[in-house]
Structure formats: C-alpha cells, structure tokens
Short mmCIF file of C-alpha atoms and ligand atoms in Angstrom, two decimals:
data_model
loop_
_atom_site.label_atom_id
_atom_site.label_comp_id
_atom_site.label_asym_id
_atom_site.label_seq_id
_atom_site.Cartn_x
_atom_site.Cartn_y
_atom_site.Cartn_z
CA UNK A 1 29.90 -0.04 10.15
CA UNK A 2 28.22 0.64 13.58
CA UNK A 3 26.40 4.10 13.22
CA UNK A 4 26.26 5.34 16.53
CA UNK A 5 24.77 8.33 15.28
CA UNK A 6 23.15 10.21 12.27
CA UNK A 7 25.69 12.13 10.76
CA UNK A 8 25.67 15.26 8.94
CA UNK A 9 29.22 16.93 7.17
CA UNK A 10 29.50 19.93 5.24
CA UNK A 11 32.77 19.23 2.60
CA UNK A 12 33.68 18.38 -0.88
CA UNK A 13 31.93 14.58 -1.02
CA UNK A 14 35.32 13.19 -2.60
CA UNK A 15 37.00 14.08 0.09
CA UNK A 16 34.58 12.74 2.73
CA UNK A 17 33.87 9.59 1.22
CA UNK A 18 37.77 8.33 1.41
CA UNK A 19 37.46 8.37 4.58
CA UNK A 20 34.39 5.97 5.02
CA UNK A 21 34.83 2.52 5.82
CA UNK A 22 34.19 0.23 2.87
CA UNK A 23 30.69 -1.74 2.05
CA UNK A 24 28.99 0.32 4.71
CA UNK A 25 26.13 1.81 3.17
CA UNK A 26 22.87 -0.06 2.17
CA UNK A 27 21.31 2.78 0.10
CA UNK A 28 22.38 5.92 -1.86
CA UNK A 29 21.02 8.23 -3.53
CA UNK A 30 22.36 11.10 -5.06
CA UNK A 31 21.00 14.08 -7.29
CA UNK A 32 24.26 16.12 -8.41
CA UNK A 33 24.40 19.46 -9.99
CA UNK A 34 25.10 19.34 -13.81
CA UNK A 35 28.11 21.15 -13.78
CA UNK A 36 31.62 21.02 -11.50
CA UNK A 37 31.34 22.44 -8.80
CA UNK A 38 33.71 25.36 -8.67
CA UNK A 39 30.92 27.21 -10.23
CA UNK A 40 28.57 26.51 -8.11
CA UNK A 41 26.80 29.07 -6.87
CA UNK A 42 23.57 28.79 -4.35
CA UNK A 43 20.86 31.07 -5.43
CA UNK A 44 17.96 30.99 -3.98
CA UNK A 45 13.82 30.99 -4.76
CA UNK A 46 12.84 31.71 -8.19
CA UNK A 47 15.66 33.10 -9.61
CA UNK A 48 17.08 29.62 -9.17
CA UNK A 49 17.21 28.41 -12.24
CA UNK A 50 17.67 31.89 -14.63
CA UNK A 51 21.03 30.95 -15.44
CA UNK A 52 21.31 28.21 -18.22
CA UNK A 53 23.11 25.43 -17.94
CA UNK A 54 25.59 25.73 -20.75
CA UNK A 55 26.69 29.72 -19.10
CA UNK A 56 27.88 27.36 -15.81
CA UNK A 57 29.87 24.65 -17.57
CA UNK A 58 33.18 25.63 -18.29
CA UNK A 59 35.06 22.83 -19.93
CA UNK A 60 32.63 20.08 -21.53
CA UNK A 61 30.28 17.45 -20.93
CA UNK A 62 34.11 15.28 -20.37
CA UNK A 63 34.82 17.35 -17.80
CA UNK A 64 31.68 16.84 -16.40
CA UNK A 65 31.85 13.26 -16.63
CA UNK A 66 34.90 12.83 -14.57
CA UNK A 67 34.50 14.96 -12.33
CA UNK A 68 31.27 12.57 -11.30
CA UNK A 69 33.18 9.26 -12.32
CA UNK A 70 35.61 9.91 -9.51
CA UNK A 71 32.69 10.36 -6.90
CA UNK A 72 30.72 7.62 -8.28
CA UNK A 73 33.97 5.28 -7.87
CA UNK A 74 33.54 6.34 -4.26
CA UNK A 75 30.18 6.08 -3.69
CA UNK A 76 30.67 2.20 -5.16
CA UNK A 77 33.07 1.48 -2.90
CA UNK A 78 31.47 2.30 -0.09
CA UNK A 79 28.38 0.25 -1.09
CA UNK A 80 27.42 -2.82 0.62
CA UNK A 81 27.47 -5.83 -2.02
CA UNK A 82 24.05 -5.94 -1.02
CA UNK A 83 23.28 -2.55 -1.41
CA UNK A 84 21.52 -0.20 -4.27
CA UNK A 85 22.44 3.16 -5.99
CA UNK A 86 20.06 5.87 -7.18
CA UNK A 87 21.58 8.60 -9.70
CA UNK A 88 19.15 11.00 -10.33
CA UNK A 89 19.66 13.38 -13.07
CA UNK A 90 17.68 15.03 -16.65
CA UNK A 91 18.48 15.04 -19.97
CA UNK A 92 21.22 17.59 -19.59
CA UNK A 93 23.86 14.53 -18.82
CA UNK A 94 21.91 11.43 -18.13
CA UNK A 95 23.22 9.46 -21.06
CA UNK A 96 26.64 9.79 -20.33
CA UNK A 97 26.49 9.10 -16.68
CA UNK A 98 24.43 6.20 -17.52
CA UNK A 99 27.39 5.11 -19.86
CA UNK A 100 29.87 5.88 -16.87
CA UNK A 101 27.85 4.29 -14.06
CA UNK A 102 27.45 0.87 -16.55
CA UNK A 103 31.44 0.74 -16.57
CA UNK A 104 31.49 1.82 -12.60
CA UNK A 105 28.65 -0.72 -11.29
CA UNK A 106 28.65 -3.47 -14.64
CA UNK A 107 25.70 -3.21 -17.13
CA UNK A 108 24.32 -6.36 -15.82
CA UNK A 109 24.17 -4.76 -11.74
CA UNK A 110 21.60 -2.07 -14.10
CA UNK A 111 18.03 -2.40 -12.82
CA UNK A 112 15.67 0.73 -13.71
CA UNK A 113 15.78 3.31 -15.49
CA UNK A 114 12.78 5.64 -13.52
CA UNK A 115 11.31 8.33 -15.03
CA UNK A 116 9.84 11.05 -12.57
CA UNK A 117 7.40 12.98 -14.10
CA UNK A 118 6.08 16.40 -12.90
CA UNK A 119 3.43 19.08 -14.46
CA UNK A 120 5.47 22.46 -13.30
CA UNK A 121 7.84 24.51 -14.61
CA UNK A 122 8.40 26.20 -18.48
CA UNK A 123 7.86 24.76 -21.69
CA UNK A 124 9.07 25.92 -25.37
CA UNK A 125 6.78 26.50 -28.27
CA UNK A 126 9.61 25.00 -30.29
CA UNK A 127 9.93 21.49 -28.72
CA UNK A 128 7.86 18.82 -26.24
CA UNK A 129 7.61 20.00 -22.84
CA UNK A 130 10.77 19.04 -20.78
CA UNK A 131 8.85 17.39 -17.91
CA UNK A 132 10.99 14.34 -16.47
CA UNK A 133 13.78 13.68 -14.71
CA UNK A 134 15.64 10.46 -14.90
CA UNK A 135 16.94 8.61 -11.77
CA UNK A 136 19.11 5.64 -12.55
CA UNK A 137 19.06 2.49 -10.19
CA UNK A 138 21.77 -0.04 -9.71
CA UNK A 139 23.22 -2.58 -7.47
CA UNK A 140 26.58 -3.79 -6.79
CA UNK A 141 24.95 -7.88 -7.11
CA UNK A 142 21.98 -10.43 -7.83
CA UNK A 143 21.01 -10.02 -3.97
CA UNK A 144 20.44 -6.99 -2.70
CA UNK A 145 17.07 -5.13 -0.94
CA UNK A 146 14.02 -5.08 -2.81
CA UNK A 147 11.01 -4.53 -1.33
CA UNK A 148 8.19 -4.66 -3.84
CA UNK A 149 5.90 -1.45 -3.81
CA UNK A 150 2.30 -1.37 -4.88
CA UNK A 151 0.84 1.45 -6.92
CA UNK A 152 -2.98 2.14 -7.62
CA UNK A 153 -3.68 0.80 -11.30
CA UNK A 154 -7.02 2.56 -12.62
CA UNK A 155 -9.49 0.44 -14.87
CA UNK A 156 -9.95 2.52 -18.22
CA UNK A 157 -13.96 1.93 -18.16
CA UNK A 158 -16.19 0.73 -14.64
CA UNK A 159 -17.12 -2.78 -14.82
CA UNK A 160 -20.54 -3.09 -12.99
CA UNK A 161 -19.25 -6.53 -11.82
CA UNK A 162 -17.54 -6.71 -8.86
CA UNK A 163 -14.25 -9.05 -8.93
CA UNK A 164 -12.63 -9.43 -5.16
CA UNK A 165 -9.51 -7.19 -6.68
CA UNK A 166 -11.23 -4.29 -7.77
CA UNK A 167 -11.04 -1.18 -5.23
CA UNK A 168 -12.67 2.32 -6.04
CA UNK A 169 -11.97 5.52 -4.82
CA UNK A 170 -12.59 9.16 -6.25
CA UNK A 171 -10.70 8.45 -9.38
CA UNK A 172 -12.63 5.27 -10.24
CA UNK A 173 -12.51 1.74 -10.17
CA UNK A 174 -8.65 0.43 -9.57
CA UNK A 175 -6.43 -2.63 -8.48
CA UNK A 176 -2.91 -2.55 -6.84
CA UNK A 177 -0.12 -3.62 -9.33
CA UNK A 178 3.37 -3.39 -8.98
CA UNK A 179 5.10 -0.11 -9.56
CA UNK A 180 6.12 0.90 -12.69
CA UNK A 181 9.24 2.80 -13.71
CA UNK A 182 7.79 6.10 -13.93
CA UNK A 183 6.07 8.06 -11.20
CA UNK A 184 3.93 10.62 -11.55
CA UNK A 185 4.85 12.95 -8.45
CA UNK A 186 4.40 16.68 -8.51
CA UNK A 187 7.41 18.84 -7.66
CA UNK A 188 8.22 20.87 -4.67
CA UNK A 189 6.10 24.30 -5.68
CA UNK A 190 5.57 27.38 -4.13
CA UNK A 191 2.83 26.33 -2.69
CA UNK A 192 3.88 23.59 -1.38
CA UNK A 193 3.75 22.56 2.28
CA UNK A 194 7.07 20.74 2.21
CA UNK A 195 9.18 23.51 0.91
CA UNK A 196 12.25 24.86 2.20
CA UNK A 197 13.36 27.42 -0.46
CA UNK A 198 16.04 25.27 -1.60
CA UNK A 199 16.10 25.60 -4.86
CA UNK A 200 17.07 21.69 -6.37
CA UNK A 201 14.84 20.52 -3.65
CA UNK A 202 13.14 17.04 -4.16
CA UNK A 203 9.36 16.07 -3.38
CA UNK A 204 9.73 13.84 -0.46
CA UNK A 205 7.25 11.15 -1.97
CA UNK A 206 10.38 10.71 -4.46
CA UNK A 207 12.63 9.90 -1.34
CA UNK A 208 9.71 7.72 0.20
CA UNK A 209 9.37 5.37 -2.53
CA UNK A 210 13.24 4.72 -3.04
CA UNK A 211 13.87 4.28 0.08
CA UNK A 212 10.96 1.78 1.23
CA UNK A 213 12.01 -0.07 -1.64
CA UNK A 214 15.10 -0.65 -1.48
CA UNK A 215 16.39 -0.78 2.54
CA UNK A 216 15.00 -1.56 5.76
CA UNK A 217 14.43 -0.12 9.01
CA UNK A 218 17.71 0.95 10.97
CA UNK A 219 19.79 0.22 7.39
CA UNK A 220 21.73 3.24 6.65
CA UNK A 221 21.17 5.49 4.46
CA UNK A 222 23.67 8.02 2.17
CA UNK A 223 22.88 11.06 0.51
CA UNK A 224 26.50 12.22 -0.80
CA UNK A 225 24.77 15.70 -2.17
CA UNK A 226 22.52 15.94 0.27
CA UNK A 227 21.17 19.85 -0.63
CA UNK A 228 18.40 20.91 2.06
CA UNK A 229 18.20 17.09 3.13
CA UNK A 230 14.63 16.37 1.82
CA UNK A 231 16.48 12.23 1.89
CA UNK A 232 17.78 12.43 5.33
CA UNK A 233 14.51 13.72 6.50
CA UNK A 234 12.58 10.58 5.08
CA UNK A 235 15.21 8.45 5.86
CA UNK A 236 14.68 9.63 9.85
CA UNK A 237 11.01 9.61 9.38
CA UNK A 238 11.27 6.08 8.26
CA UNK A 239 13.39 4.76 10.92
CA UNK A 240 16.91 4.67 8.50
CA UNK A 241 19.91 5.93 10.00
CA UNK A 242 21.48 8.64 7.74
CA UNK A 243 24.86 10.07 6.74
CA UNK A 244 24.21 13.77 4.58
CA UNK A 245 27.31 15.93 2.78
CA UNK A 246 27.12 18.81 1.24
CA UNK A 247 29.62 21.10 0.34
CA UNK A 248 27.55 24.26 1.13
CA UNK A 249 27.54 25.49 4.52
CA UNK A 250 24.26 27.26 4.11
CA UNK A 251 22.67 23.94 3.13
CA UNK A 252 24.08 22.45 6.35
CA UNK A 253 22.61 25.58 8.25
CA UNK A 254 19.24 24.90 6.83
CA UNK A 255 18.91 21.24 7.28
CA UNK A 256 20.08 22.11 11.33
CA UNK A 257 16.55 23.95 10.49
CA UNK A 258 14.47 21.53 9.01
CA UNK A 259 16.09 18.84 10.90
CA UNK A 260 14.50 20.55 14.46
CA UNK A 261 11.12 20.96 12.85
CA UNK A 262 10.96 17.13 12.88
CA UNK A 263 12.35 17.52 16.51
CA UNK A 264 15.69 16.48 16.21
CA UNK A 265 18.46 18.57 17.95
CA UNK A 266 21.71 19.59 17.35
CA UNK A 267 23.00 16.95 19.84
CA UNK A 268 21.44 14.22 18.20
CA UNK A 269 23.43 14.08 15.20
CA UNK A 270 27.28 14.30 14.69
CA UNK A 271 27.81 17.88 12.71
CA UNK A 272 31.15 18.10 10.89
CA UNK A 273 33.19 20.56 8.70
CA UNK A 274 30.64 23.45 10.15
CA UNK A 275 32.48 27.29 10.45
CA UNK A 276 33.22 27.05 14.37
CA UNK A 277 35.56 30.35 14.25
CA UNK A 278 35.05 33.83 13.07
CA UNK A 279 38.44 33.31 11.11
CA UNK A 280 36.62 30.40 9.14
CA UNK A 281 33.47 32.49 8.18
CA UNK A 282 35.98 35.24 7.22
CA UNK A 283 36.93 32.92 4.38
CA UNK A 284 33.30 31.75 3.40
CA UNK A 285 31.79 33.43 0.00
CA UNK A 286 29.65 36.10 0.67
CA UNK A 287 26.32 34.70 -0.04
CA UNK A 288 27.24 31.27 1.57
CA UNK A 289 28.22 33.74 4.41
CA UNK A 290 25.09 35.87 4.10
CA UNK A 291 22.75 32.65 4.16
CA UNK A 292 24.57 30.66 6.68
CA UNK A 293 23.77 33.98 9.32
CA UNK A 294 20.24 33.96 8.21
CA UNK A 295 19.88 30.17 8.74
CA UNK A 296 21.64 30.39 12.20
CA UNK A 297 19.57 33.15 12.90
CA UNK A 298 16.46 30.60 11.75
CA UNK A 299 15.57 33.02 9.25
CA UNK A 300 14.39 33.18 5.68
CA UNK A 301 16.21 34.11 2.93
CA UNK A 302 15.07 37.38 1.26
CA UNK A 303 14.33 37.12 -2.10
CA UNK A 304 16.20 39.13 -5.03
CA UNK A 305 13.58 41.97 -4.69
CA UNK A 306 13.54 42.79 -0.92
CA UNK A 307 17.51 42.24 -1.43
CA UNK A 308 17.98 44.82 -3.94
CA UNK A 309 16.71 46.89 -1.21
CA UNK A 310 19.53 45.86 1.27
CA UNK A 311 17.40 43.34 3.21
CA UNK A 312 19.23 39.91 3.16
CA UNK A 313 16.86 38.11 5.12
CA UNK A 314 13.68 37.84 7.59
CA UNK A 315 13.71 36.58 11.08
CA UNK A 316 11.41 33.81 11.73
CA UNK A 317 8.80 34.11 13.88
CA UNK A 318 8.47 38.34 13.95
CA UNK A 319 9.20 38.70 10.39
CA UNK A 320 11.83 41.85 11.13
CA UNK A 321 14.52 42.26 8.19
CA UNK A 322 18.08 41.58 8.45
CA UNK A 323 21.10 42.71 6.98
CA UNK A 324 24.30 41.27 6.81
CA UNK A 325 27.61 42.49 6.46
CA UNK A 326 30.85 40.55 6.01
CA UNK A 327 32.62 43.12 7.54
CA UNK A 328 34.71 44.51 10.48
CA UNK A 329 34.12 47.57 12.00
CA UNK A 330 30.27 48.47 10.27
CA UNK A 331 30.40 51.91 10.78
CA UNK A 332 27.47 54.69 10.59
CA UNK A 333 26.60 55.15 7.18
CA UNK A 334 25.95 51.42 6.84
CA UNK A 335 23.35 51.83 9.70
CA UNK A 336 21.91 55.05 7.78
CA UNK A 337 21.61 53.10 4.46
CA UNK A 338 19.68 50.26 5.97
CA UNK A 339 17.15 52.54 8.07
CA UNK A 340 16.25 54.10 4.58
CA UNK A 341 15.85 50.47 3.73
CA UNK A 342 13.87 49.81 6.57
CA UNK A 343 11.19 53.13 5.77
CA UNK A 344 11.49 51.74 2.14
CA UNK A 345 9.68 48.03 3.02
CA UNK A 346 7.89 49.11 6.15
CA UNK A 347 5.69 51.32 3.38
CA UNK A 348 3.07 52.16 6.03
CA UNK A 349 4.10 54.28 8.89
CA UNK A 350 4.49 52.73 12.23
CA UNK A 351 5.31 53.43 15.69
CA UNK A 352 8.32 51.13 16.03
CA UNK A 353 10.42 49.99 12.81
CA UNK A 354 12.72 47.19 13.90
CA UNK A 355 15.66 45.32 12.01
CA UNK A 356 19.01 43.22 12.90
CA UNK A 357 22.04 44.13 11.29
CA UNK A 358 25.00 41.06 11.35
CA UNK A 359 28.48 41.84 10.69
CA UNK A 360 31.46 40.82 12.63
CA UNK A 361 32.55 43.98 14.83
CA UNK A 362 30.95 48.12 14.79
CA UNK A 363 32.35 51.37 15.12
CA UNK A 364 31.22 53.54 18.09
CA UNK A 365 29.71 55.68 15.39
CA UNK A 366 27.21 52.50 14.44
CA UNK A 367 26.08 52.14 18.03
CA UNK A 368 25.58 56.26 18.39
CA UNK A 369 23.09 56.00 15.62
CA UNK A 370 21.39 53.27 16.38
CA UNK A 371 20.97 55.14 19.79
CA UNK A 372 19.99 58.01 17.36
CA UNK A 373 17.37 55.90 15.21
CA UNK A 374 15.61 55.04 18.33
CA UNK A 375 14.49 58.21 19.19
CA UNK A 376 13.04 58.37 15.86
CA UNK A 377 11.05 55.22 16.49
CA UNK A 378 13.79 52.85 14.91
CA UNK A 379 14.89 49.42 17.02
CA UNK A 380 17.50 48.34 15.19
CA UNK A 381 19.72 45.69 16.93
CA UNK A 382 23.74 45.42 16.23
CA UNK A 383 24.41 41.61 16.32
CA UNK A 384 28.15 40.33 16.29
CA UNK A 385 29.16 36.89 14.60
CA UNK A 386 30.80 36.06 17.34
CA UNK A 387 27.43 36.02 19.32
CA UNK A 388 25.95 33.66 16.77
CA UNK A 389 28.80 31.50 17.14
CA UNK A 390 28.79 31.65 21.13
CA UNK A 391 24.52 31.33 20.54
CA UNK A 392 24.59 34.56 22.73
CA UNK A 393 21.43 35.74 20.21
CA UNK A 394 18.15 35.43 21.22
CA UNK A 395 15.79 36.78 18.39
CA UNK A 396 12.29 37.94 19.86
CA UNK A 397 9.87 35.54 18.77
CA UNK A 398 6.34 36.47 20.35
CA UNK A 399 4.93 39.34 18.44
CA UNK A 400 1.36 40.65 19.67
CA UNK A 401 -1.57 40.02 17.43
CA UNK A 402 -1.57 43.32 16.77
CA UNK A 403 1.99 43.80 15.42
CA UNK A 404 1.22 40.78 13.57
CA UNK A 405 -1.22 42.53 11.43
CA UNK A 406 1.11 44.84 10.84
CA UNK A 407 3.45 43.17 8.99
CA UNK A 408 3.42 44.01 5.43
C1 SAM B 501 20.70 19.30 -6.88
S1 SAM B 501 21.21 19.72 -5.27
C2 SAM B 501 20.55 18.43 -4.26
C3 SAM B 501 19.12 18.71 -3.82
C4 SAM B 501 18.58 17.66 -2.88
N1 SAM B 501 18.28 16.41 -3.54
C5 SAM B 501 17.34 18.18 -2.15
O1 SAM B 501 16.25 17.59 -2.25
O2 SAM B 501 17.46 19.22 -1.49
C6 SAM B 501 22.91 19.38 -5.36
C7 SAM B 501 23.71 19.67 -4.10
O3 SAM B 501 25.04 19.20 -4.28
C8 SAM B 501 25.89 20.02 -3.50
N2 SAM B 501 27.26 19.83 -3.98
C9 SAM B 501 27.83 20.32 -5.12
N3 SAM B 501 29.10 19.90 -5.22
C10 SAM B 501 29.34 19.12 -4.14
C11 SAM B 501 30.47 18.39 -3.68
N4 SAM B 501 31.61 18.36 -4.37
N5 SAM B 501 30.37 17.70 -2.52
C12 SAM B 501 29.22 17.72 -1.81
N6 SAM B 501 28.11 18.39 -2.19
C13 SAM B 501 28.17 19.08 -3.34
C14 SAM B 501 25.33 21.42 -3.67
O4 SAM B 501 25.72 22.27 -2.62
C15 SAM B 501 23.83 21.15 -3.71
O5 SAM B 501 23.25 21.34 -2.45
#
C-alpha cells in the first residue's frame, strides 16, 4: 500500500480494519483494554484505574476472548508476510490471548514473550507485587524485520583489568549484549515529562525499542488502539509512517494535541470518523463530549476534584476554567451556578475572575448575566459548539507575569 499520508481515524478498529488493503502493514502493535468495549468508559488522571477489572466485564473471560480474536484475525490479515505483531497485555488475560494469538499467527510464527517491568503503582500485603506487563511478539513467517538491539550488561564486581569490551559509566563497569526479553522501563508518572493525562498511556522508550527493532525507516506502522498515540508519536519521530484508530473521539482530540507539539498540523495527516456537525456531537456521551471540547479548546482535563466543583476543564496557556454543557439553550441559572464555582476555586479575591462556558446555544437570560457578572468583576465568555467546529474561538493565550502569579 502507498501511504500518501499518516493517517489518523477515530472508529470501532473492526470496522476500520476491513477496509484496509491486505499485507500492508510492516509493524503493529496493540495494547487493548481488558474488557469489551461497550463498557468502556474514559476516565481520566488518577481515578483511572479505581474501578476493578472484574466490575467492567460483563460476560466472561470467553467473551473477552472473542471479542479480541475477531480483531486479531484482522490485524493478521492485514500484516505483511514479512511483518511482526506486538500484543501487549498483564496478567488479567494474557494467557488466553496468548492461546488465541498461537491459533491466529501458528505457535511456530511465536517469538518473545517480553516482560516490561516498572517500579510504580500499588502492591498487596497478601501477594508479590503486580509489577509487569506482558507484550507478546509474533510474525506471520521465518523472514521478517529484525533489527538486533543492544542493551548495557553490568559486570557484577570491577575487574581492574581492562579488556577492549568493557565500558563504564556511573553504574559501573558494563558491555553491550543483546537485549533480553524483559525491560526494565519506568512507567508514564505524574511526574513525568512525557505525560499526557491519558490514563493507559505507554512510556515511549517501550514504543522506541519495538519499533527500531522490528521495521525500518518509511515502513508503516499500525497502532489499531492507538489511545493518546504515545506509538504514532515514535513512529513519526523515527521516520515510520503511521496509521492510529481509536474509538474515542477525545483520544483523537488529544493526539490532534500532542501531535502539534511535535509540529505536525492538522493538514499533515488524513483525520477520519472526527464529529464534523453539531448533530454528531449531539449523539456523543457526555464525557467523550465534555473532553473532546476541552481538547479542541487545547485544554486540560480537570480532575475529579475541581469537577465536583463544576469546572470541567482548564484552558491552556491562561489556566481559566471551563465548563461544559451538552445543552441547548444554557440559560441563567447555569451561568449563576458556575460564577459561585468560579469564587469557589479562585479562593483569593481578585480584580477580574474569568471562565468559558461551552454548550451548544444560550438564552438571552445567559448573556444578560454574564453582562451582569462583569460589573461585578466576572469575564466569563459564552462559547457556542458551533464556533469550535467553524474554529471561530480564539482562547487568550498571553497572560501578564503578573496574572500569572495569580493563578492558584
Ligand atoms: C489501553 S488504551 C491504549 C493506550 C495507548 N497504548 C497509549 O499509550 O496511549 C486502549 C485504547 O483502546 C481504545 N479502544 C477500545 N475499544 C476500541 C475499539 N473497538 N476500536 C478502537 N479503539 C478501541 C480505547 O479508546 C483506548 O484508548
């Protein structure tokens, strides 16, 4: 297949993958939820991962099973015969879709089991810490990509002699073997530089090691579950070309984001299955609705605590909350309830208070108030969907230094 262009499509992966051409792809990698998805539910930062994974599976590990069998079917047919699979999963499901992918791929086509081990996260008193995921790696033949990586091997005491292989660094004395099948990589924390927010996201040294392995430049590269595209961002740093899908629209929204922090527009890449009409985002869920308006907006996310509060979001650069409203016709006590919200995180009095409301049409009552509010010191600005969609909205982004400080 001639990739003209990187492509990225929001829509159910089964779907989108019938209508790929056949042994197109040289790479994929996919890391799936554990569960089908019409439970699926995005929720973001640290309340993430409250929910356990048995209180989202209706049906059965079977169910499960299938559900991925069908996509992995897929995925293997559009697979060059030269081309490799990564199935990354934890110990939730990874035997049985290691039993489903032998019958999918042939146990012979099975080349690693790697383990990816991390330090962060929970552990029981009652059991070993839970600290590895498992990514499965297959091919469809003998001959496919490989290109052998290197790791640092340290030497368990110095030797004062030198030999011409020994290196040293901070760590000690070392020599470069070949990479093992388990990687010591820590995961995406809050700290972290690389983060997004997303909550499945994926260290992109994980990404970087798969993918220099096993493709070359300007080979494409598939991620069929693509989250906030931590592969498609390596794979464009590395000089792949990429196809993403995800089903969520607010994952779309936010690799758009993360996508033009590496400098890549919006007209660089082919976008499909995104809401182009009022009518369609009438018919999104309300937090995929809620996030895709704070991603379009280039906004964070509020977390559950500022939410509670009625604040969905922040706008980037000046920090100002937003609230969102799937709604028509917002009226005036929706504007009154979110200036209370607004005096409620602004803690520390100010001279101006500002804040965006979204929702897709007001009342002539909402814009008397916020006429009202302003003479109290209150900029609150009434944003329509339809200007997103027509990019009619220009948030403020230069904030004095002073107002900076402000900022709670
Ligand atoms: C575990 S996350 C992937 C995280 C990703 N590796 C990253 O680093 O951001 C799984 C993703 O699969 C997506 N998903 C779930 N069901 C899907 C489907 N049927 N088709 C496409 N994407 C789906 C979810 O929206 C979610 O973003």
């Amino acid at each position: 297949m001639m990739l003209e262009r990187n492509r990225l499509i929001c829509g159910d992966n089964l779907t989108e993958l019938a209508t790929m051409e056949a042994e197109s792809i040289d790479l994929i990698y996919v890391d799936p939820p554990f569960f089908s998805n019409r439970n699926y539910e995005i929720i973001w930062g640290d309340e993430a991962e409250i929910r356990s994974f048995e209180d989202r599976w209706e049906g059965g590990i079977n169910v499960y099973v299938d559900w991925m069998k069908q996509r992995v079917m897929e995925l293997y047919r559009v697979l060059k015969p030269t081309g490799s699979f990564y199935l990354h999963c934890d110990w939730h499901a990874g035997h049985y879709l290691k039993v489903m992918c032998d019958e999918v791929f042939g146990q012979r086509n099975f080349q690693n089991e790697i383990i990816w081990s991390y330090r962060t996260g929970g552990a029981s008193k009652k059991r070993f810490g839970r600290k590895h995921d498992t990514i499965f790696f297959y091919t469809k033949s003998d001959s496919y990509t490989f290109n052998t990586q290197l790791e640092k091997s340290y030497m368990m005491h110095k030797y004062g002699f030198k030999k011409s292989n020994f290196k040293e660094d901070e760590q000690g004395q070392y020599s470069m073997v070949i990479s093992k099948d388990w990687w010591e990589i820590p995961a995406v924390g809050s700290a972290t530089k690389e983060r997004w927010g997303y909550p499945t996201q994926k260290p992109e040294r994980l990404l970087e090691k798969i993918i220099m392995a096993s493709s070359n430049k300007s080979d494409i590269v598939l991620d069929a579950f693509c989250g906030c595209g931590t592969t498609l961002a390596v794979a464009h740093r590395l000089s792949r070309k990429w196809i993403g899908i995800d089903i969520s629209p607010s994952a779309i929204a936010l690799i758009k984001n993360r996508l033009a922090n590496l400098g890549i527009g919006e007209s660089d890449i082919d976008i499909i299955g995104m809401p182009k009409s009022v009518e369609d985002l009438k018919r999104f869920k309300h937090y995929e609705f809620q996030y895709w308006v704070v991603n379009e907006l280039h906004g964070t996310p509020s977390s559950k605590k500022t939410g509670d509060m009625g604040i969905d979001g922040f706008s980037l650069f000046n920090h100002y909350p937003i609230q969102v409203k799937q709604q028509e016709r917002v009226g005036r006590n929706v504007i009154d309830n979110f200036e209370t919200a607004l005096r409620r995180y602004y803690k520390v009095p100010r001279k101006v208070i500002h804040g965006y409301v979204v929702a897709f049409s007001y009342t002539k009552g909402a814009y008397e108030e916020v006429a009202r509010a302003k003479g109290e010191g209150m900029k609150i600005e009434l944003i329509t969907v339809g200007d997103i969609l027509d990019k009619k909205v220009k948030i403020r982004q230069i904030v004095s230094p002073n107002e900076q400080n402000n900022l709670l």
